[in-house]
PDB file of C-alpha atoms in Angstrom:
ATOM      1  CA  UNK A   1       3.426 -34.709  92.684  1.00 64.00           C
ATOM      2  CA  UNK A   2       4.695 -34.049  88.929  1.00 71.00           C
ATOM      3  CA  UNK A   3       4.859 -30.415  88.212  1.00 81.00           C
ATOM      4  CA  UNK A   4       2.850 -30.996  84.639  1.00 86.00           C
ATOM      5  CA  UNK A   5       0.767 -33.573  83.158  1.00 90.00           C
ATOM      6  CA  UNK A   6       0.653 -35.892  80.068  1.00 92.00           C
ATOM      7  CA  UNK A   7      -2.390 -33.838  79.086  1.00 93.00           C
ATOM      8  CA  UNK A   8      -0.722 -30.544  79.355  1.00 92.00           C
ATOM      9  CA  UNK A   9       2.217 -31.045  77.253  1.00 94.00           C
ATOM     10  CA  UNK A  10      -0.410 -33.403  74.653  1.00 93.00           C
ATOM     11  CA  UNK A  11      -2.471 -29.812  74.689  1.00 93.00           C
ATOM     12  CA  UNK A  12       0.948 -28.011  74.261  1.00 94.00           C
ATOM     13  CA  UNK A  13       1.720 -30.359  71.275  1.00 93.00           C
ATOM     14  CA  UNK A  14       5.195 -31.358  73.357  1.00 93.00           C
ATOM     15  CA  UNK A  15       5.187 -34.864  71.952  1.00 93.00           C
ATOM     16  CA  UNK A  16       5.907 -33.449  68.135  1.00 94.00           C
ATOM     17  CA  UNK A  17       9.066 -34.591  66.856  1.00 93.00           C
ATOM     18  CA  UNK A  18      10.995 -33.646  63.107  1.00 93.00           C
ATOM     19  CA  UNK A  19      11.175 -35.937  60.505  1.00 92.00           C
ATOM     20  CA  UNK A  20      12.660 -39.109  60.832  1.00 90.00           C
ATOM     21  CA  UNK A  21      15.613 -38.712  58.729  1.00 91.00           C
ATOM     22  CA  UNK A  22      16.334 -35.602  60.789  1.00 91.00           C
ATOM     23  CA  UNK A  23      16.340 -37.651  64.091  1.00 93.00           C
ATOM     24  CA  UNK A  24      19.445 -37.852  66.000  1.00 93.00           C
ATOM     25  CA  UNK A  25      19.978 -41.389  66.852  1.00 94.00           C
ATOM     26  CA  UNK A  26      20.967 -40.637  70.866  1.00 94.00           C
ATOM     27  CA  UNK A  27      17.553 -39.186  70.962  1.00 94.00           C
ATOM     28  CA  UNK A  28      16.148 -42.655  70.541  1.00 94.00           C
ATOM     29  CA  UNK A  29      15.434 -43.362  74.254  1.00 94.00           C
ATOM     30  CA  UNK A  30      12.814 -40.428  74.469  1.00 95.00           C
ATOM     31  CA  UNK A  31      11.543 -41.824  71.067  1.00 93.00           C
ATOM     32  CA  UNK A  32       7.949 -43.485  71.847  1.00 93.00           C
ATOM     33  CA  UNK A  33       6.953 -44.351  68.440  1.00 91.00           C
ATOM     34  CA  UNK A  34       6.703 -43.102  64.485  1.00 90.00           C
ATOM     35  CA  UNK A  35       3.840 -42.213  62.286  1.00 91.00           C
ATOM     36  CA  UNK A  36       3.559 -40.447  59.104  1.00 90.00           C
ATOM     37  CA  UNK A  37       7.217 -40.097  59.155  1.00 90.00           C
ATOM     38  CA  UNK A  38       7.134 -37.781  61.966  1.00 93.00           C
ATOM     39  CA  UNK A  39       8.541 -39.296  65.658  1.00 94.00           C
ATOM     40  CA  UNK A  40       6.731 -39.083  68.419  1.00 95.00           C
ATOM     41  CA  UNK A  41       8.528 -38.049  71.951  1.00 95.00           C
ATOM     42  CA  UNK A  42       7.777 -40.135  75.112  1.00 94.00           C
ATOM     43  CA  UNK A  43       5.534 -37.511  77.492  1.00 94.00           C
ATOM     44  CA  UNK A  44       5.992 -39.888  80.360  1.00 94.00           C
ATOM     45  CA  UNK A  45       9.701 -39.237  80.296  1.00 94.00           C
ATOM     46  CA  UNK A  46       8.997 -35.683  79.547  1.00 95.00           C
ATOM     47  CA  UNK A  47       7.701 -35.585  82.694  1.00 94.00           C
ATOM     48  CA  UNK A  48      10.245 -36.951  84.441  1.00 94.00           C
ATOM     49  CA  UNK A  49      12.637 -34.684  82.938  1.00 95.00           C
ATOM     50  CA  UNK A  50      11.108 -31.795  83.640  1.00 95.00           C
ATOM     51  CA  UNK A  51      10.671 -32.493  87.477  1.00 94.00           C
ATOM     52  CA  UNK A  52      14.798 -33.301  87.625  1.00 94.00           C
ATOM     53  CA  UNK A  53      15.311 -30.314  86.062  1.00 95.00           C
ATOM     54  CA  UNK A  54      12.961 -27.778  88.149  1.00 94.00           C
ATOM     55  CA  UNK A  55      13.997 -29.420  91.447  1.00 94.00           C
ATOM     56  CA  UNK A  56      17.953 -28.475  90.401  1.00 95.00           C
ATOM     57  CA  UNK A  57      17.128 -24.790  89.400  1.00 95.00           C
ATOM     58  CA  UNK A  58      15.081 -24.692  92.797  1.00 94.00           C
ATOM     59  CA  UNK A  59      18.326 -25.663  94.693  1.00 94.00           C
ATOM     60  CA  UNK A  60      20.207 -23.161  92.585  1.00 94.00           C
ATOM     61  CA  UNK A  61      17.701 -20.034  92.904  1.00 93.00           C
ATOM     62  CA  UNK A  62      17.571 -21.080  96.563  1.00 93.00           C
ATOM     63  CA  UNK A  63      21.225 -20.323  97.056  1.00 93.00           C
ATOM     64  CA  UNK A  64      20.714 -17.025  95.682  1.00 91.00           C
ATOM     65  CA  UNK A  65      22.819 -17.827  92.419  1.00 93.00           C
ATOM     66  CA  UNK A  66      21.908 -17.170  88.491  1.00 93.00           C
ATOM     67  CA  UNK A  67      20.433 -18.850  85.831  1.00 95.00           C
ATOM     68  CA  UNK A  68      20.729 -17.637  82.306  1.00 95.00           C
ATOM     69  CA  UNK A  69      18.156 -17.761  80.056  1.00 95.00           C
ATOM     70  CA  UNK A  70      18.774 -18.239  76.108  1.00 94.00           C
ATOM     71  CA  UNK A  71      16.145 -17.945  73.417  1.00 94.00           C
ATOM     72  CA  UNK A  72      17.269 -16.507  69.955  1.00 93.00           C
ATOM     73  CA  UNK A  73      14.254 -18.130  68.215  1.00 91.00           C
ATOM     74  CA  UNK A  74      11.617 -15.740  66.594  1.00 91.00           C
ATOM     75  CA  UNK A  75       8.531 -17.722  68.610  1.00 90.00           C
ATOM     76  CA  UNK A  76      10.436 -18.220  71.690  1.00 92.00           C
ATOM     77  CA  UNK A  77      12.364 -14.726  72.616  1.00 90.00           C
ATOM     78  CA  UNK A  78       9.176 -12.570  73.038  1.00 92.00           C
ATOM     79  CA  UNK A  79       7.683 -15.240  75.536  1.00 91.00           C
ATOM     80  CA  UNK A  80      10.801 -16.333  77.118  1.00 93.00           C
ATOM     81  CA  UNK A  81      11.482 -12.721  77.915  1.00 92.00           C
ATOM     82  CA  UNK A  82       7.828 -12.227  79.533  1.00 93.00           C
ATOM     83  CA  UNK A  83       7.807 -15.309  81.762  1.00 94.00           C
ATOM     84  CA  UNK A  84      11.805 -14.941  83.101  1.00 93.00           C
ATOM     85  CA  UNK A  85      11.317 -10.984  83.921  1.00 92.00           C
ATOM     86  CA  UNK A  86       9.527 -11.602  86.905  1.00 92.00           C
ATOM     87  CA  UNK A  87      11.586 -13.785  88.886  1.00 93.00           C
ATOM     88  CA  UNK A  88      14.994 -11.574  87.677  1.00 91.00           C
ATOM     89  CA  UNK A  89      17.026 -13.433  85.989  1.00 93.00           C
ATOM     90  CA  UNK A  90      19.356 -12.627  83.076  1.00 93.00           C
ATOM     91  CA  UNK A  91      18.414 -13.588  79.913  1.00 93.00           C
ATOM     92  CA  UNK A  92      19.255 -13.732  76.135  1.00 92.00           C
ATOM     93  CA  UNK A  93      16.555 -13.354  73.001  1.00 91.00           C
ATOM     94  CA  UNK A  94      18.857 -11.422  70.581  1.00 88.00           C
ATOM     95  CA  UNK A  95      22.293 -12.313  69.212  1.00 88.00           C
ATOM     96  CA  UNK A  96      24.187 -13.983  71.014  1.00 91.00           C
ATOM     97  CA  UNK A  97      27.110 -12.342  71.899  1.00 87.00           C
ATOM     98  CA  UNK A  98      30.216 -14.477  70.854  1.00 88.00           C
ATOM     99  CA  UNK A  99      32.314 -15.250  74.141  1.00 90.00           C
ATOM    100  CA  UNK A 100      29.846 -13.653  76.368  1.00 90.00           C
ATOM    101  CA  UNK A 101      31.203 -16.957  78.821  1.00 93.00           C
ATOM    102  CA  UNK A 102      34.431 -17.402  77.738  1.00 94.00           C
ATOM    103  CA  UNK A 103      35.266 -13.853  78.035  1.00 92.00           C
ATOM    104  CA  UNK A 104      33.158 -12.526  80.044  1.00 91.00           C
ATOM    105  CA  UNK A 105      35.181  -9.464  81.679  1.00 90.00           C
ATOM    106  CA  UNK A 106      34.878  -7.681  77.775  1.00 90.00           C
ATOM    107  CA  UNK A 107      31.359  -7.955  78.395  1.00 88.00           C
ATOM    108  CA  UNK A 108      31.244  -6.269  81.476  1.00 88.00           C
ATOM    109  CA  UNK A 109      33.363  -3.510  79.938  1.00 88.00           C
ATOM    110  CA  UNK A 110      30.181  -3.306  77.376  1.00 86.00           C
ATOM    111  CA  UNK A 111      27.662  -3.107  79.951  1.00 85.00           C
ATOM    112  CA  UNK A 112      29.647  -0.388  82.046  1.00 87.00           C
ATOM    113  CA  UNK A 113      30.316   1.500  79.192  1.00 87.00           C
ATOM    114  CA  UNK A 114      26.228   1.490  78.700  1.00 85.00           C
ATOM    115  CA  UNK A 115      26.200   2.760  82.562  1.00 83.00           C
ATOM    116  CA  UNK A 116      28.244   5.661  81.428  1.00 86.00           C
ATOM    117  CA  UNK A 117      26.186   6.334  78.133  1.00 87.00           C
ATOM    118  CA  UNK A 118      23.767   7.342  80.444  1.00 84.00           C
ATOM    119  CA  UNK A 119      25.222   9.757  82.795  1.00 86.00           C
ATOM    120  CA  UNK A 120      26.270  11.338  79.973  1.00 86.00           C
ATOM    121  CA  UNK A 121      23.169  11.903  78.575  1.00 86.00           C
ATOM    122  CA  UNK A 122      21.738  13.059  81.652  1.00 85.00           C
ATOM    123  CA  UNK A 123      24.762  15.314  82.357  1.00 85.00           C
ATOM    124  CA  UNK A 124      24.271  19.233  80.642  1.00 83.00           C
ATOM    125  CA  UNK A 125      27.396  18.610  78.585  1.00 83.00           C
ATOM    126  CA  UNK A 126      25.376  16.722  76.941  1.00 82.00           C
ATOM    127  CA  UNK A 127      23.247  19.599  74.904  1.00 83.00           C
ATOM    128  CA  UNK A 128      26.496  21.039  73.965  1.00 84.00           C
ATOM    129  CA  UNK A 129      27.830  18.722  71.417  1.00 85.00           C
ATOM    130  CA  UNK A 130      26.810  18.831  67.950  1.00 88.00           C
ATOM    131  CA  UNK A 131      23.272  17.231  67.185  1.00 87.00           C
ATOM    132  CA  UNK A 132      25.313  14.466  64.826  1.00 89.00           C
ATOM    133  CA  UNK A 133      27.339  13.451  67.989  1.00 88.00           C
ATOM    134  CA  UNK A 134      24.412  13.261  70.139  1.00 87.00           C
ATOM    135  CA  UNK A 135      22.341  10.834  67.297  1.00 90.00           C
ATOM    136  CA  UNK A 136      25.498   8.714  67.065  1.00 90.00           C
ATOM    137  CA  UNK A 137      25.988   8.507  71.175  1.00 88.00           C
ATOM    138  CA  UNK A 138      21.687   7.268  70.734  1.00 89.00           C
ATOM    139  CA  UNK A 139      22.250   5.014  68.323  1.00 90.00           C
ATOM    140  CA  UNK A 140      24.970   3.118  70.075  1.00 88.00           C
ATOM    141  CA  UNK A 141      22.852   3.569  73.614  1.00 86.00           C
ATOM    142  CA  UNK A 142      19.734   1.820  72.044  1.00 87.00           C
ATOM    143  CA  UNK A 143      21.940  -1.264  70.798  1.00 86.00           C
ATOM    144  CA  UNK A 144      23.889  -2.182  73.646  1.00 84.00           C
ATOM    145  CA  UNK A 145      20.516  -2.127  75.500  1.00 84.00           C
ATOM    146  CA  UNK A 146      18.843  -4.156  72.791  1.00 84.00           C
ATOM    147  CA  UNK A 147      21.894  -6.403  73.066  1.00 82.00           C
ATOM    148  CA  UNK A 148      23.242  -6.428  76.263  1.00 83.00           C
ATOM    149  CA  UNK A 149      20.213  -4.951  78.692  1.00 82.00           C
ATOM    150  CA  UNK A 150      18.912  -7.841  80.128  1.00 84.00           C
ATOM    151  CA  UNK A 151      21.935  -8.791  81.403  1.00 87.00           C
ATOM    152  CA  UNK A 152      23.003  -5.571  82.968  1.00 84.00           C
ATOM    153  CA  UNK A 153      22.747  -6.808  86.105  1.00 84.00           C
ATOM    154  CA  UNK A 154      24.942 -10.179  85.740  1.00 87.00           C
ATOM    155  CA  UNK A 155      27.974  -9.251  87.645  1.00 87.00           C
ATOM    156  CA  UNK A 156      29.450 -12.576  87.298  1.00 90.00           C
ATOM    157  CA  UNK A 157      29.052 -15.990  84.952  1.00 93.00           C
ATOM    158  CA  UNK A 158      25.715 -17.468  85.774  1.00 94.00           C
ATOM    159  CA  UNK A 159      25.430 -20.731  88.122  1.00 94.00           C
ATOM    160  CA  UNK A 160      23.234 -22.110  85.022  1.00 95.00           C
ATOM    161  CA  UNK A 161      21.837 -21.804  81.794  1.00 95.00           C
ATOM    162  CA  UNK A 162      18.848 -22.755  80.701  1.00 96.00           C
ATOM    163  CA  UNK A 163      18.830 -23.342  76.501  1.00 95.00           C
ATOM    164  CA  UNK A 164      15.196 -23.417  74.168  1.00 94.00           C
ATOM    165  CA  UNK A 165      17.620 -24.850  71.588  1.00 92.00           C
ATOM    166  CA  UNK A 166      20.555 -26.570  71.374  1.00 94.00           C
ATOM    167  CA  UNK A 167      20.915 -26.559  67.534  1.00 93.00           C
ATOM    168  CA  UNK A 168      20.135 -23.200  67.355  1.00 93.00           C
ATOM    169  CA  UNK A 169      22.537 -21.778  70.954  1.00 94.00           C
ATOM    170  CA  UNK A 170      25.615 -23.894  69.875  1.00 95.00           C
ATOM    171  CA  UNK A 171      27.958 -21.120  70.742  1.00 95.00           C
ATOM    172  CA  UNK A 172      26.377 -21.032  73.888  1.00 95.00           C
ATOM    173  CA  UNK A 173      26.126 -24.365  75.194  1.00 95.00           C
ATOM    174  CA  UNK A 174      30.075 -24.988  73.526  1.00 95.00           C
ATOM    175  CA  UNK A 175      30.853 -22.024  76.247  1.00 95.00           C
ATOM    176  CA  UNK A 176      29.092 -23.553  79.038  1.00 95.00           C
ATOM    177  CA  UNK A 177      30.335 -26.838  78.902  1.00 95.00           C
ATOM    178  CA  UNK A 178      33.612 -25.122  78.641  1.00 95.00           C
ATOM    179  CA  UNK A 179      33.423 -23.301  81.820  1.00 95.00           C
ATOM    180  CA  UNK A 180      31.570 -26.488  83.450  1.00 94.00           C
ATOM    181  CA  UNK A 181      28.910 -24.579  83.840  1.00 95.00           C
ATOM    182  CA  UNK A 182      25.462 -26.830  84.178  1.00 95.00           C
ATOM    183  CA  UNK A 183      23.303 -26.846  81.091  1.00 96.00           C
ATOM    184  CA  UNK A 184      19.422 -27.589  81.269  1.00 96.00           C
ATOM    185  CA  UNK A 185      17.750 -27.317  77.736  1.00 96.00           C
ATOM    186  CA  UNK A 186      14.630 -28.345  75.573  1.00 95.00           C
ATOM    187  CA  UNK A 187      16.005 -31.178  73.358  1.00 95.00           C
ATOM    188  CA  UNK A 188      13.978 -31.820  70.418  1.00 94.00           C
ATOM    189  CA  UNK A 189      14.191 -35.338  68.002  1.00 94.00           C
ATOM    190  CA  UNK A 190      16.553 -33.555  65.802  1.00 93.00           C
ATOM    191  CA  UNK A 191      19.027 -32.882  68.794  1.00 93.00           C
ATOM    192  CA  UNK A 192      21.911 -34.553  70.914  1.00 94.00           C
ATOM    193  CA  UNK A 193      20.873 -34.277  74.612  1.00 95.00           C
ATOM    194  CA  UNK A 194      24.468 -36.306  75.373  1.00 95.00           C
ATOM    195  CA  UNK A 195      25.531 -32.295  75.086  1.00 95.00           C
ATOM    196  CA  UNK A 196      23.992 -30.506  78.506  1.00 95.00           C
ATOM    197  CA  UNK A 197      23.730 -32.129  82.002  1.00 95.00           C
ATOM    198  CA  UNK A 198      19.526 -31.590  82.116  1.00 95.00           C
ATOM    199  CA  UNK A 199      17.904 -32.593  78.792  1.00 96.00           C
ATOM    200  CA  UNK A 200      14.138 -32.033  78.880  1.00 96.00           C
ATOM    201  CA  UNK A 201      12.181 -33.515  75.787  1.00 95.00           C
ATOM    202  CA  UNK A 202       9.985 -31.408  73.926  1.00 95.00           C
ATOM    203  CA  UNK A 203       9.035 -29.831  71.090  1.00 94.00           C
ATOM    204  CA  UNK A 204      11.297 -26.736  70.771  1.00 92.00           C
ATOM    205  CA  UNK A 205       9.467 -24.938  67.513  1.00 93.00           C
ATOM    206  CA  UNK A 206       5.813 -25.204  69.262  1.00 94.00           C
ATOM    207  CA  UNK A 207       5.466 -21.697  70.909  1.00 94.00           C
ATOM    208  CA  UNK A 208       2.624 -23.653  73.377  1.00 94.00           C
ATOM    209  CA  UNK A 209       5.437 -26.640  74.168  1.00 95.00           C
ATOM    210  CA  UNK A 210       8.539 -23.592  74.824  1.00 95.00           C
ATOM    211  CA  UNK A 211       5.970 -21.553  76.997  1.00 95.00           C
ATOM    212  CA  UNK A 212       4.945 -24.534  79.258  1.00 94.00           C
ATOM    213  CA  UNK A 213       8.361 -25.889  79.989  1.00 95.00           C
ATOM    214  CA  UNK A 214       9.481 -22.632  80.220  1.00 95.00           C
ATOM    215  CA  UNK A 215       6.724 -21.680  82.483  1.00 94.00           C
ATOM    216  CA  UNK A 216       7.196 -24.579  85.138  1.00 94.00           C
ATOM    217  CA  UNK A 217      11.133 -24.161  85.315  1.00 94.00           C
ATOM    218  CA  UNK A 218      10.223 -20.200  85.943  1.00 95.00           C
ATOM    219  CA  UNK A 219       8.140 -21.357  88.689  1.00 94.00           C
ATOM    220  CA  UNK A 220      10.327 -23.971  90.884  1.00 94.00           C
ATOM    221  CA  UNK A 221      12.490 -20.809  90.386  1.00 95.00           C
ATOM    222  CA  UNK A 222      10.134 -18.452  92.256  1.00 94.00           C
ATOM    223  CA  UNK A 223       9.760 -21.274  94.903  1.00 94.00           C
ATOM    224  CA  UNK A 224      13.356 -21.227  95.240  1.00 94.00           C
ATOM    225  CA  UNK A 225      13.547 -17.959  95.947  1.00 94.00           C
ATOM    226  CA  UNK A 226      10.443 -17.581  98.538  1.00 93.00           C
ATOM    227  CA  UNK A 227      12.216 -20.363 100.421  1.00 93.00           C
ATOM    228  CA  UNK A 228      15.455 -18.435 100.189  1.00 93.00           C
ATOM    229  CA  UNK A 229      13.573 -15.336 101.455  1.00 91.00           C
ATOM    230  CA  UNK A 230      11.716 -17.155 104.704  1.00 92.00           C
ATOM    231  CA  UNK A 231      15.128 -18.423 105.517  1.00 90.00           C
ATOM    232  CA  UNK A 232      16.475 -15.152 105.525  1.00 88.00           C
ATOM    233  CA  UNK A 233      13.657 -13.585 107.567  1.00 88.00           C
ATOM    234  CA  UNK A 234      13.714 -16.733 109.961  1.00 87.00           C
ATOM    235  CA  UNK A 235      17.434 -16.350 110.844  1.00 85.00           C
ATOM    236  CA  UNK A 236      17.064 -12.754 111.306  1.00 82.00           C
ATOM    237  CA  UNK A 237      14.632 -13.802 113.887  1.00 77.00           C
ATOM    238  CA  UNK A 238      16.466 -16.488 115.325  1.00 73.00           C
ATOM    239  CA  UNK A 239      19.724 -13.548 115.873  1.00 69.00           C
ATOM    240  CA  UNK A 240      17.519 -11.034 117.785  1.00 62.00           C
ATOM    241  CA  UNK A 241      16.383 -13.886 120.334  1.00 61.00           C
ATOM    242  CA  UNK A 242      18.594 -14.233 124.031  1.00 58.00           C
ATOM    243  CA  UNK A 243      17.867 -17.324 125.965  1.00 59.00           C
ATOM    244  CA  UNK A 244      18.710 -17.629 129.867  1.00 59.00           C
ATOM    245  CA  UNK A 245      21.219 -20.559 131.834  1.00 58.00           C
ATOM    246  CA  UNK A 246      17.922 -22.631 131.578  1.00 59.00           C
ATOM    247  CA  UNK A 247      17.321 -22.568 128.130  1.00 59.00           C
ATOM    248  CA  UNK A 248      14.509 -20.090 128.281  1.00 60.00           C
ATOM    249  CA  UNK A 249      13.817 -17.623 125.776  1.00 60.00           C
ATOM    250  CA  UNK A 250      13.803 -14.085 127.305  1.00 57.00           C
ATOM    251  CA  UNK A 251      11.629 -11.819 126.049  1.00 53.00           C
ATOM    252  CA  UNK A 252      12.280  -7.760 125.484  1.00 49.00           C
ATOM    253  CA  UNK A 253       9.930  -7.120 128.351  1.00 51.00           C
ATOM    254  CA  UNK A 254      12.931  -9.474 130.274  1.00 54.00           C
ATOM    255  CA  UNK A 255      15.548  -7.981 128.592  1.00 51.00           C
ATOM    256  CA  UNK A 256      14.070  -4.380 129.521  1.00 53.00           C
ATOM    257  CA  UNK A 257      14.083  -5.327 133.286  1.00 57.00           C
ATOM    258  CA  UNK A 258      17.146  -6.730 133.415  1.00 55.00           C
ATOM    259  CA  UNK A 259      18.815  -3.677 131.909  1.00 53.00           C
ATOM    260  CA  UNK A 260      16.959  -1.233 134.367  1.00 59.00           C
ATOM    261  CA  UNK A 261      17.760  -3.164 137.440  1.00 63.00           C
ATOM    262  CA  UNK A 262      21.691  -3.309 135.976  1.00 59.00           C
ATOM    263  CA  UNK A 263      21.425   0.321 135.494  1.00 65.00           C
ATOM    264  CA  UNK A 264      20.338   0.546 139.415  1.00 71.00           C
ATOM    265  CA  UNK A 265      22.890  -0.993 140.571  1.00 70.00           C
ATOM    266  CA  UNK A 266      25.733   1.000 138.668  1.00 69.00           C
ATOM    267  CA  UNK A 267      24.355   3.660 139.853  1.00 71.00           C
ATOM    268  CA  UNK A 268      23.986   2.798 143.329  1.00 72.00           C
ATOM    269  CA  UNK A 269      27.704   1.844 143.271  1.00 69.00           C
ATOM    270  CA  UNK A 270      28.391   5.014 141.261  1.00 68.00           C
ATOM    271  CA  UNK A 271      27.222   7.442 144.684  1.00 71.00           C
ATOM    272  CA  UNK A 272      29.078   4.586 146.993  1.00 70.00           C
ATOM    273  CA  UNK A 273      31.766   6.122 145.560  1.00 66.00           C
ATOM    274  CA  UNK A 274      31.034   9.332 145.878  1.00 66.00           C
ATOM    275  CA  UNK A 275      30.004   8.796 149.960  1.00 63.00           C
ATOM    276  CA  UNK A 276      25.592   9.760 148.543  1.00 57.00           C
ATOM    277  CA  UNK A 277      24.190   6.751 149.566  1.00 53.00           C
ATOM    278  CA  UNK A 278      20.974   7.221 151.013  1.00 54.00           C
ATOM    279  CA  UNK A 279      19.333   6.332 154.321  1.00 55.00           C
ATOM    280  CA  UNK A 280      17.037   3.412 152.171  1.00 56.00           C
ATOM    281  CA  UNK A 281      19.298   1.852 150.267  1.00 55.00           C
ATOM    282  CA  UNK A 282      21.863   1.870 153.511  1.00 59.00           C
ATOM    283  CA  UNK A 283      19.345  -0.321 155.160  1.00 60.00           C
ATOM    284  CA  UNK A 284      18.528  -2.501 152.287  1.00 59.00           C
ATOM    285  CA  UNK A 285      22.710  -3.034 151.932  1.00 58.00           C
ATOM    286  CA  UNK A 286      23.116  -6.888 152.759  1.00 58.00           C
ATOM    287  CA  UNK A 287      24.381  -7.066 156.412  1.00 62.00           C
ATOM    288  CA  UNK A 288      27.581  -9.186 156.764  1.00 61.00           C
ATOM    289  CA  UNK A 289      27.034 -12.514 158.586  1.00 60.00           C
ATOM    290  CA  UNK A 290      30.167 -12.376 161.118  1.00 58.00           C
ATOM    291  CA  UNK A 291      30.763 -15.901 162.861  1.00 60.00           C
ATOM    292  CA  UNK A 292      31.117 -15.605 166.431  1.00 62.00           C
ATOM    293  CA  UNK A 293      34.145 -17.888 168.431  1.00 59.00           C
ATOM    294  CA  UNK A 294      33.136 -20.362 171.261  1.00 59.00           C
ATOM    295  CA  UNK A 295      34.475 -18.782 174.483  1.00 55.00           C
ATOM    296  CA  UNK A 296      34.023 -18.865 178.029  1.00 56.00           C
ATOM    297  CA  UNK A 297      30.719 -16.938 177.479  1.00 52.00           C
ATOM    298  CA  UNK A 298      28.692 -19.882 175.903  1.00 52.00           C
ATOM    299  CA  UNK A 299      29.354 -22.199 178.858  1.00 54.00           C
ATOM    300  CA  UNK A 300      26.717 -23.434 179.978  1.00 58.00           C
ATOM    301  CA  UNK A 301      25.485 -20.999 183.187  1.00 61.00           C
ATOM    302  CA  UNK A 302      25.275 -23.053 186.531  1.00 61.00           C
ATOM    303  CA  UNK A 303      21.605 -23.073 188.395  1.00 62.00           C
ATOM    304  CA  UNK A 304      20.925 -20.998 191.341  1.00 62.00           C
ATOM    305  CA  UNK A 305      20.978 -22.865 194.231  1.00 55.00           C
TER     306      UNK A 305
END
């Protein structure tokens, strides 16, 4: 079943190209006709699109791995940033930061230098400086979280990214495909989807269109990662669970028993050594089955006469 509808996105206003001499020509197969000027995008291949692309992050999320988010626009960064938060992955709605990809290690440095910003303004030296120095050390707090805060916890370059638009995130997409690093984005009539690996066409100026593509890649997301999580929880299971020559399971009650009667017997052997065996356990020792020779004995005894 398709994760959205033609009637969703036709509510969303999805199908809302640009103006036809604005229309890049390898857009034309998601083309599905003209009027007033204004092209109108196929919502059947929409569709499809969007269902390739959700079942890839799914895969991706399920193997525990990142997916960058990046929306600059004004009507798609407050939105964007709402419906990613959840699920917790990094995303971008401010500037973004030239090489953040390519060199990524300098913006580590950035975001550990944020970590120490704030033990230093927890710390007590930090009422002893001069009021100035404290408003500067702020100032520069408050913009590398603005900046660089919702990717704090990005340790490495993301698995994916995931672009509102490609006109618009250039710099970013020119990094990704740089790094080979797979690119899913909403390609409007206006765009080249030849440039990332998922193209998904839509509307990308409609805040209703951003929000409900956005919304259904967020989810196969989540569903990603609850399948990650019952595999997780299911293996820990499967480790805790002993099974016998047979193929059995043993349960802890089986476990339990076997471990007090192996106790018993290490002890038992433990006052063996020590000459304490009791009068009980002396009679329950196995007897030794000694086999007796045929002699003159077992002849056969002759009859009285």
């Amino acid at each position: 079943m398709a994760r959205t509808t033609f009637e969703e996105l036709l509510d969303a206003g999805a199908h809302f190209g640009h103006l036809r001499r604005k229309w890049n020509p390898n857009m034309a197969p998601y083309i599905f006709m003209e009027r007033n000027g204004i092209h109108i995008i196929d919502l059947y291949k929409t569709v499809a699109k969007i269902d390739e692309a959700a079942s890839a992050l799914k895969q991706i999320s399920k193997s525990g791995k990142k997916v960058l988010f990046v929306a600059t626009k004004k009507q798609a960064k407050a939105l964007v940033s709402e419906l990613v938060k959840p699920v917790n992955m990094p995303y971008v709605t401010e500037r973004w930061p030239g090489g953040m990809l390519t060199n990524f290690a300098t913006i580590r440095k950035a975001v550990k230098k944020m970590a120490s910003l704030d033990k230093l303004m927890t710390s007590p030296s930090f009422t002893n400086i001069s009021k100035r120095e404290r408003l500067q050390i702020t100032r520069e707090r408050a913009k590398l979280e603005k900046n660089l805060g919702s990717i704090a916890d990005l340790n490495k370059l993301p698995a994916a990214i995931f672009v509102v638009d490609i006109m618009k995130e250039h710099i970013a997409i020119a990094e990704a495909r740089k790094l080979n690093i797979p690119t899913f984005a909403i390609v409007d009539t206006n765009s080249d989807p030849n440039l990332v690996d998922f193209p998904i066409p839509a509307n990308d100026d409609a805040s209703k269109s951003i929000a409900l593509v956005v919304r259904k890649v967020v989810e196969a997301i989540e569903e990603g990662l609850s399948e990650r999580k019952l595999d997780r929880e299911k293996r820990s299971d499967d480790d805790h669970e002993e099974f016998d020559e047979n193929g059995v399971r043993i349960g802890i009650d089986d476990l339990d028993e076997e471990e007090t009667a192996a106790e018993r017997e290490i002890a038992r052997k433990k006052r063996l050594a020590e000459g304490e065996e009791s009068s009980d356990e002396r009679s329950k020792r196995p007897r030794k089955v000694v086999a007796r020779k045929p002699g003159p004995s077992s002849a056969p005894r002759k009859p009285r006469p």
